[in-house]
Short mmCIF file of C-alpha atoms and ligand atoms in Angstrom, two decimals:
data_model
loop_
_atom_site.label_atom_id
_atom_site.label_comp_id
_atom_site.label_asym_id
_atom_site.label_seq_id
_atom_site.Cartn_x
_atom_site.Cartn_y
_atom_site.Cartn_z
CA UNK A 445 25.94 -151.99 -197.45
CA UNK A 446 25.19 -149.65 -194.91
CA UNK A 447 21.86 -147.45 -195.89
CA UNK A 448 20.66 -146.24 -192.86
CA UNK A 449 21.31 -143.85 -189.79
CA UNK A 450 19.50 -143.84 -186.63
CA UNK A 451 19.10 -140.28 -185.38
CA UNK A 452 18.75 -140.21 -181.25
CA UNK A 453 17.22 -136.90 -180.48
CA UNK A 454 14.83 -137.75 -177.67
CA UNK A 455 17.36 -136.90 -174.85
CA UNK A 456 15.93 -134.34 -171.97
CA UNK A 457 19.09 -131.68 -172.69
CA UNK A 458 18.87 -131.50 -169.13
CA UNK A 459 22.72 -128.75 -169.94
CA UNK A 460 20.43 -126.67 -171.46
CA UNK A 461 17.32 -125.94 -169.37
CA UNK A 462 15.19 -124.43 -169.04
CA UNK A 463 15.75 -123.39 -172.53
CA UNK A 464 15.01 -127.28 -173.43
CA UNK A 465 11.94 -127.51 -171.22
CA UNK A 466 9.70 -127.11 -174.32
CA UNK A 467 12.26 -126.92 -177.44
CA UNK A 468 14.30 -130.08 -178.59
CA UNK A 469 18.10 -128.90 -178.36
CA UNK A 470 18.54 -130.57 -181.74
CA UNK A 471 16.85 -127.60 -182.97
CA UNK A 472 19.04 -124.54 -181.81
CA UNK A 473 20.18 -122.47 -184.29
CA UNK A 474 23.61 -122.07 -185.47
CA UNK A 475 22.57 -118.50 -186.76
CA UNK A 476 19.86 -119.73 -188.84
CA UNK A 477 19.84 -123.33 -189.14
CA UNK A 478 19.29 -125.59 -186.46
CA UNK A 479 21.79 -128.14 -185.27
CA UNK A 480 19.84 -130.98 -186.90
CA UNK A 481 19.80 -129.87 -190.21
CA UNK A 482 23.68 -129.83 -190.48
CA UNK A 483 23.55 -133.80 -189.31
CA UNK A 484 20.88 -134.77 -192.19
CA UNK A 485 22.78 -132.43 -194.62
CA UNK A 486 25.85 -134.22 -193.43
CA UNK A 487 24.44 -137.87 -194.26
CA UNK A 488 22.45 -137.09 -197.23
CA UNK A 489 25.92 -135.71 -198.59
CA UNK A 490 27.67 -139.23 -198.19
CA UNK A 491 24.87 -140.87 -199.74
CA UNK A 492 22.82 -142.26 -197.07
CA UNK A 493 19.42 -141.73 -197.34
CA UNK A 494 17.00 -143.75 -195.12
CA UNK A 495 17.27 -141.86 -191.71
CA UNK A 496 15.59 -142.59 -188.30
CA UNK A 497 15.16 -140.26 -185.89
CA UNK A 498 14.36 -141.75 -182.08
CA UNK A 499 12.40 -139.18 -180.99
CA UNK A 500 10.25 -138.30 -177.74
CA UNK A 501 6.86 -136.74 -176.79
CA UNK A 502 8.67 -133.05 -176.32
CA UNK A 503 10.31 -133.14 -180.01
CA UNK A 504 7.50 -132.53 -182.36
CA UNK A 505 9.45 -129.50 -184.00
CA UNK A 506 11.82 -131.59 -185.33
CA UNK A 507 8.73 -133.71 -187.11
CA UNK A 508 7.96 -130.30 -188.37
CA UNK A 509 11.30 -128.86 -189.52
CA UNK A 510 11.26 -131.69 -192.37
CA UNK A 511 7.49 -131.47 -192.93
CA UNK A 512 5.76 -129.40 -195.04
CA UNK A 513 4.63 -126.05 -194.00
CA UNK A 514 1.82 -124.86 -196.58
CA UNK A 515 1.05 -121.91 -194.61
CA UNK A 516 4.31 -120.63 -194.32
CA UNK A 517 5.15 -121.15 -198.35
CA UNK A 518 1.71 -119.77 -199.08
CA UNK A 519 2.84 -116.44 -197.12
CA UNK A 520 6.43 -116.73 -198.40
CA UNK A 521 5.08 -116.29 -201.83
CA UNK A 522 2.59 -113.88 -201.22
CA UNK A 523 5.24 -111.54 -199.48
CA UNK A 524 7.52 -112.31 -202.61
CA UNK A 525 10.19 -114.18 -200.68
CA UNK A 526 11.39 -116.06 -203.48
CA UNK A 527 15.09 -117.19 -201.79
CA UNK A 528 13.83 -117.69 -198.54
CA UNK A 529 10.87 -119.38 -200.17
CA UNK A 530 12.89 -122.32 -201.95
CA UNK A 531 14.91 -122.94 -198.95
CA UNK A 532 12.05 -123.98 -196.77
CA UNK A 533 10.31 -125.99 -199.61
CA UNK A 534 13.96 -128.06 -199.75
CA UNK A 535 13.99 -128.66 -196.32
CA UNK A 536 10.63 -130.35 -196.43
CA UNK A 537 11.48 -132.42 -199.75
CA UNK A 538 15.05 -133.28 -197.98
CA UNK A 539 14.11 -137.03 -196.46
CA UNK A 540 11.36 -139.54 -195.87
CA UNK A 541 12.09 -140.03 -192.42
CA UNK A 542 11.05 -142.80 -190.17
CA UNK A 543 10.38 -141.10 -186.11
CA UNK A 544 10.56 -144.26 -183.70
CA UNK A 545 9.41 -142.98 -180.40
CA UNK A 546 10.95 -144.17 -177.07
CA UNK A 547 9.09 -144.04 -174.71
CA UNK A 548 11.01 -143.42 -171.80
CA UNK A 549 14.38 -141.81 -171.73
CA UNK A 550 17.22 -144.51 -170.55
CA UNK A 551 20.10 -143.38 -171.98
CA UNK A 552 21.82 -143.36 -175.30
CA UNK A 553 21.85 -147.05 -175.60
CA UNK A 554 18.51 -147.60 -175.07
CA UNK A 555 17.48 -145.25 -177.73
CA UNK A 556 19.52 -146.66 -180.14
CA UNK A 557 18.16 -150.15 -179.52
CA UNK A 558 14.20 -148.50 -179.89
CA UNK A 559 15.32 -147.86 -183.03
CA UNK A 560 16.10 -151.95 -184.17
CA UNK A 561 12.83 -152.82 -185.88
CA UNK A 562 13.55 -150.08 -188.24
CA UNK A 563 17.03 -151.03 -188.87
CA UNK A 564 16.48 -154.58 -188.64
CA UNK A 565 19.41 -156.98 -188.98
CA UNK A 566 21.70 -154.95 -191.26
CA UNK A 567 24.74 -152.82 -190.18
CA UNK A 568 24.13 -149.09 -189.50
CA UNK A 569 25.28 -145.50 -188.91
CA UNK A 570 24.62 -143.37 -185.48
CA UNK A 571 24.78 -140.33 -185.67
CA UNK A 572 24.60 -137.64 -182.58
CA UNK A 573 22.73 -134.45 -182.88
CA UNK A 574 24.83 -132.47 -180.74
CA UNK A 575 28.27 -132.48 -182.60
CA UNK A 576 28.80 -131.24 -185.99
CA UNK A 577 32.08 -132.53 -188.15
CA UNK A 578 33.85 -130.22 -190.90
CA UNK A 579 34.02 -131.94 -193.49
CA UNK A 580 31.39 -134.72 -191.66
CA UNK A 581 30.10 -136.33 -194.98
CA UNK A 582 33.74 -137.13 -195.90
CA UNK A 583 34.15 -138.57 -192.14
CA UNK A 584 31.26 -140.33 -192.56
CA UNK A 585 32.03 -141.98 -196.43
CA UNK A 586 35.30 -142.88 -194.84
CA UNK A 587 34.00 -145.05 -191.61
CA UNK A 588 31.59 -146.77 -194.56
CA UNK A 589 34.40 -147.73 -196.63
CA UNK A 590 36.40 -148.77 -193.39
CA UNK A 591 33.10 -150.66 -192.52
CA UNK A 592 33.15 -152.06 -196.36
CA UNK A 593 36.91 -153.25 -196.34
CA UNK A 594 36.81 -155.54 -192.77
CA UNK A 595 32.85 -155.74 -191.94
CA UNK A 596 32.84 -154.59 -188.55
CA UNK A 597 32.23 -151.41 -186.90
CA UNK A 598 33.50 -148.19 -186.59
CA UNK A 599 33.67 -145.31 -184.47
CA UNK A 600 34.72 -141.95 -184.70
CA UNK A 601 37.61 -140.37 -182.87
CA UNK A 602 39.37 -137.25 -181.85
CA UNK A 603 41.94 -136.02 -179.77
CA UNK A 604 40.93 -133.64 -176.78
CA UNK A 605 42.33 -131.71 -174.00
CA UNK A 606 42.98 -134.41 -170.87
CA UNK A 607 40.56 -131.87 -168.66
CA UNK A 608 37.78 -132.06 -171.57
CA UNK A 609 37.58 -136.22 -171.79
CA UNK A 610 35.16 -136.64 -168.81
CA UNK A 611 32.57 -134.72 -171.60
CA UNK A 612 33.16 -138.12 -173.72
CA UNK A 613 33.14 -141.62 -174.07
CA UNK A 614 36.85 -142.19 -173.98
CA UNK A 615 38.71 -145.25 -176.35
CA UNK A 616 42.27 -146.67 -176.33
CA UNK A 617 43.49 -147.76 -179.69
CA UNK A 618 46.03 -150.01 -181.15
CA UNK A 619 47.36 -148.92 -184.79
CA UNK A 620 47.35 -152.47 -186.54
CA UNK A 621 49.07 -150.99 -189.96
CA UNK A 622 49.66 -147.68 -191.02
CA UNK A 623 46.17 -145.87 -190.28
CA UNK A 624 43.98 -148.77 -189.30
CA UNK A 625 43.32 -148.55 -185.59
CA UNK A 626 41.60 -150.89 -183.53
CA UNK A 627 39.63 -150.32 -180.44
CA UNK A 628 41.04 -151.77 -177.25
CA UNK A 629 38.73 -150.30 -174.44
CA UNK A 630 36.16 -147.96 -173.75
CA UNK A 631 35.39 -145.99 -171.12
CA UNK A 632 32.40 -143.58 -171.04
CA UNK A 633 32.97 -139.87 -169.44
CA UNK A 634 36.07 -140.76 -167.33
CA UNK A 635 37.97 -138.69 -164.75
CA UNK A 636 41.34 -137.26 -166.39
CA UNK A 637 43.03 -139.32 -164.57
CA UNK A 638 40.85 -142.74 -165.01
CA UNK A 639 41.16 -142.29 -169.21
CA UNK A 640 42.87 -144.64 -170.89
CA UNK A 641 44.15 -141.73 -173.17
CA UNK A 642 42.36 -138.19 -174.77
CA UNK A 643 40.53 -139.63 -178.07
CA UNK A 644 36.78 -138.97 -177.61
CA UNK A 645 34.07 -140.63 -179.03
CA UNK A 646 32.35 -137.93 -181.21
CA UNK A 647 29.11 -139.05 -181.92
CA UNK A 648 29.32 -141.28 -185.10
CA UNK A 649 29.35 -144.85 -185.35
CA UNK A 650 29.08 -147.54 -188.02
CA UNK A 651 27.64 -150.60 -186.20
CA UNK A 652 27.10 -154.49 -187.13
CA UNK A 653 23.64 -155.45 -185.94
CA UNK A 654 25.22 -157.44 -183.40
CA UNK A 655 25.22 -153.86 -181.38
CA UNK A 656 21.44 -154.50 -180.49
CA UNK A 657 22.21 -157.82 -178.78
CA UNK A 658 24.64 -156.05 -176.74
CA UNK A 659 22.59 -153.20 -175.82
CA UNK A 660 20.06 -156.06 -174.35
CA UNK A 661 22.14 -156.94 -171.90
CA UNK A 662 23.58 -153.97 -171.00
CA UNK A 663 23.06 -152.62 -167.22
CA UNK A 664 22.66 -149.23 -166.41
CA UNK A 665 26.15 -147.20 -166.18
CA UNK A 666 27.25 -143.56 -166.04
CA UNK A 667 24.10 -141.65 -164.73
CA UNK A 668 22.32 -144.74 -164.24
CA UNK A 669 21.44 -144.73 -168.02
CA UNK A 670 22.08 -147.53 -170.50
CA UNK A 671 24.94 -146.10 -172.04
CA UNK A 672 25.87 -147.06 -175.93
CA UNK A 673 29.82 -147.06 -174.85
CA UNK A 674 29.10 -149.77 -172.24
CA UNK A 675 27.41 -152.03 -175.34
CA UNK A 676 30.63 -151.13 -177.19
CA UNK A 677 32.69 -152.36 -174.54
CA UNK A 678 30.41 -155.98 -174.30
CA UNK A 679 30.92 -155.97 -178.30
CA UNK A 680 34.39 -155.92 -178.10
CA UNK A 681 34.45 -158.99 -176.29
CA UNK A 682 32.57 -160.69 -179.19
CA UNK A 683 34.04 -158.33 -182.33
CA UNK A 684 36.18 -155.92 -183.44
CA UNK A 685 35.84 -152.73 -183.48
CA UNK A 686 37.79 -150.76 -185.84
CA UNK A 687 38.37 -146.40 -184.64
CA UNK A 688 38.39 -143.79 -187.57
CA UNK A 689 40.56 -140.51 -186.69
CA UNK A 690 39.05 -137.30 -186.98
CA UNK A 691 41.42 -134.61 -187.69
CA UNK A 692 39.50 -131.89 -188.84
CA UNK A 693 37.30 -129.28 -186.50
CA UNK A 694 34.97 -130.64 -183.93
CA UNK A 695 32.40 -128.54 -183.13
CA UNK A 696 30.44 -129.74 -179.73
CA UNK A 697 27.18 -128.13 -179.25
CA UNK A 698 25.95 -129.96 -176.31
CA UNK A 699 27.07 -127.56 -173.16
CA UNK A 700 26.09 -123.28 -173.34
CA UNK A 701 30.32 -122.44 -173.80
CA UNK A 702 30.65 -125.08 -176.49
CA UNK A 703 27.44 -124.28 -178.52
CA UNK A 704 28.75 -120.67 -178.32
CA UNK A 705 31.95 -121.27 -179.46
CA UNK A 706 30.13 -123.07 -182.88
CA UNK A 707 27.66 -120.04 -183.22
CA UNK A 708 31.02 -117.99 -183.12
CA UNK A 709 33.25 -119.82 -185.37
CA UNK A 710 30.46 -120.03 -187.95
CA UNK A 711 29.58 -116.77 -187.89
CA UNK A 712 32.96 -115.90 -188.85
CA UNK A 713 32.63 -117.90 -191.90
CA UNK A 714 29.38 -115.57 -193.17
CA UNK A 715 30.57 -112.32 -195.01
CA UNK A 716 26.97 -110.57 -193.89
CA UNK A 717 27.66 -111.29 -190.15
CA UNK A 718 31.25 -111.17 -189.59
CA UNK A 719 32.44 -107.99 -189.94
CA UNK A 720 29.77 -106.52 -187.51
CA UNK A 721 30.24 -108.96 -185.03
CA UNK A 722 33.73 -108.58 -185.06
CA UNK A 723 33.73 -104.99 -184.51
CA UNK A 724 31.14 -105.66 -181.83
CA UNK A 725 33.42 -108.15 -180.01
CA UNK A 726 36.87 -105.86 -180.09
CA UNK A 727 35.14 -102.86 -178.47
CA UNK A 728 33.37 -105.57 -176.19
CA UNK A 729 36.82 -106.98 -174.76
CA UNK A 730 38.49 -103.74 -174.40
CA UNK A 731 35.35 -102.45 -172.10
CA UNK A 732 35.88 -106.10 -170.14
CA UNK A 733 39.75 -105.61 -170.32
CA UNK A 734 39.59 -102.09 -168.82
CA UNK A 735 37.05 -103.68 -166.27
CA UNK A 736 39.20 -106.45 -164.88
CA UNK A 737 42.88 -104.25 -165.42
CA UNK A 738 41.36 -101.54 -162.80
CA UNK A 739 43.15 -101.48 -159.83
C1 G1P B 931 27.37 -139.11 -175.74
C2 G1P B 931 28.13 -140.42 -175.56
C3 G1P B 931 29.63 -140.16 -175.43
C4 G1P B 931 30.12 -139.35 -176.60
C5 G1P B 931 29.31 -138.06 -176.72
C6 G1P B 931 29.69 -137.30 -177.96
O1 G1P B 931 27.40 -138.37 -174.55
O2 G1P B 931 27.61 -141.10 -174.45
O3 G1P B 931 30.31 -141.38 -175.36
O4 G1P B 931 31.50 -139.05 -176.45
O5 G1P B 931 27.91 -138.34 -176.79
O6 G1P B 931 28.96 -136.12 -177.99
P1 G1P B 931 26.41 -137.13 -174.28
O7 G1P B 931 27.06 -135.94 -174.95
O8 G1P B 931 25.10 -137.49 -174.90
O9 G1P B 931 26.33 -136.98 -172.81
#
């Protein structure tokens, strides 16, 4: 059974500074809900409750997104905020979550392995805060059930443009019958021409516990961080790793012209935003159209 997801959210978000220098970018909005949210929504959804969030000193405010703010309620109510009002008090009744702090920030890897004494030796979901799935909970039922059929991990995969793969950790698959892929390598933010082929990693994993051995003896890689791909790669010498496609929309918020893209294509799906931001954006691109057409 797999009943718990490690959350690694203590990363510096060194892409987004200085806007990160004193707010976790877990916790930019998409409009009005910050990335983090969508992730817990997304595992709660598929049923998994027990979530642990690796977290460092400069993250408090995502301690206090799913705490309880009676100060905030107690004005909500007195202005007569009713809507608003509920929403926050849901947020803070959402999970019981467990915050492992680590200490110093290694890499990927090594957060995931601060987290172990909370997992302990059962299997287990990752999941990144930077990259939000349509349809995620669905994603993330299906790599359980692929992780209930054979009983050994799973990642998450999608296809990408060959300039965007040195963004990702970057797999090569085998299809062993019809939609059942296996993992055959693993190589973390290659060159386009280094990749083994375009499906990205995108930030959600099933693991066997056998992950934390692996991320002992992992050396520092990419960065000179103790990257979770490498682990994967010392795993698949010692298990198999099985890949589940992801076909519907990625949306990557951990660069400034991805995250924009998301805040766009959300706000297209929100009848009291789109309309005005649409009319905003066509007079916008004529003025830059007129701008770069002049002789
Ligand atoms: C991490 C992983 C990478 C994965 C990516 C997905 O990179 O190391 O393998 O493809 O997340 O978002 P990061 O974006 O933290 O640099």
């Amino acid at each position: 059974m797999v009943r718990k997801a490690v959350l690694p959210v203590a990363g510096w978000g060194t892409r987004f500074l200085p806007a990160t220098k004193a707010m976790p970018k877990e916790m930019f909005p998409i409009i009005d809900k910050p990335v983090i949210q969508f992730i817990v929504e997304e595992l709660l959804e598929a049923g998994i409750e027990n979530i642990i969030f690796v977290t460092g000193r400069h993250k408090r405010p995502i301690e206090h997104h799913f705490d309880i703010n009676t100060d905030l309620e107690k004005h909500l109510e007195e202005a007569g905020k009713r809507e608003v009002l509920e929403n926050i008090r849901e947020i803070s009744h959402m999970i019981n979550p467990i915050y492992v702090r680590q200490k110093e920030q290694l890499g990927l890897g090594h957060a995931v392995l601060t987290a172990e004494p909370a997992v302990g030796g059962e299997p287990f979901l990752v999941s990144l805060g930077d990259i939000i799935l349509e349809k995620g909970s669905e994603i993330v039922r299906g790599m359980v059930d692929t992780f209930q059929r054979f009983g050994k991990s799973v990642i998450a995969l999608h296809e990408v443009e060959r300039e965007e793969v040195k963004k990702y950790g970057i797999a090569k698959v085998k299809e062993i019958e019809e939609g059942v892929y296996i993992v055959e390598d693993l190589v973390e933010k290659p060159s386009p021409e280094e990749a083994p082929s375009n499906l990205a990693i995108v930030g959600r994993y099933v693991f066997t516990p056998k992950i934390f051995e692996m991320l002992r003896d992992t050396k520092p890689g990419k960065g000179g961080e103790i990257q979770l791909t490498d682990a994967m790669r010392l795993l698949l010498k010692e298990e198999v790793i099985y890949a589940y496609k992801v076909e519907t929309r990625v949306y990557d918020t951990g660069n400034p012209v991805d995250y924009l893209k998301t805040v766009f294509e959300f706000a297209m799906k929100r009848e009291d935003i789109k309309e005005e931001l649409l009319a905003y954006l066509r007079n916008a691109i004529s003025k830059q159209t007129q701008l770069i057409d002049r002789p």
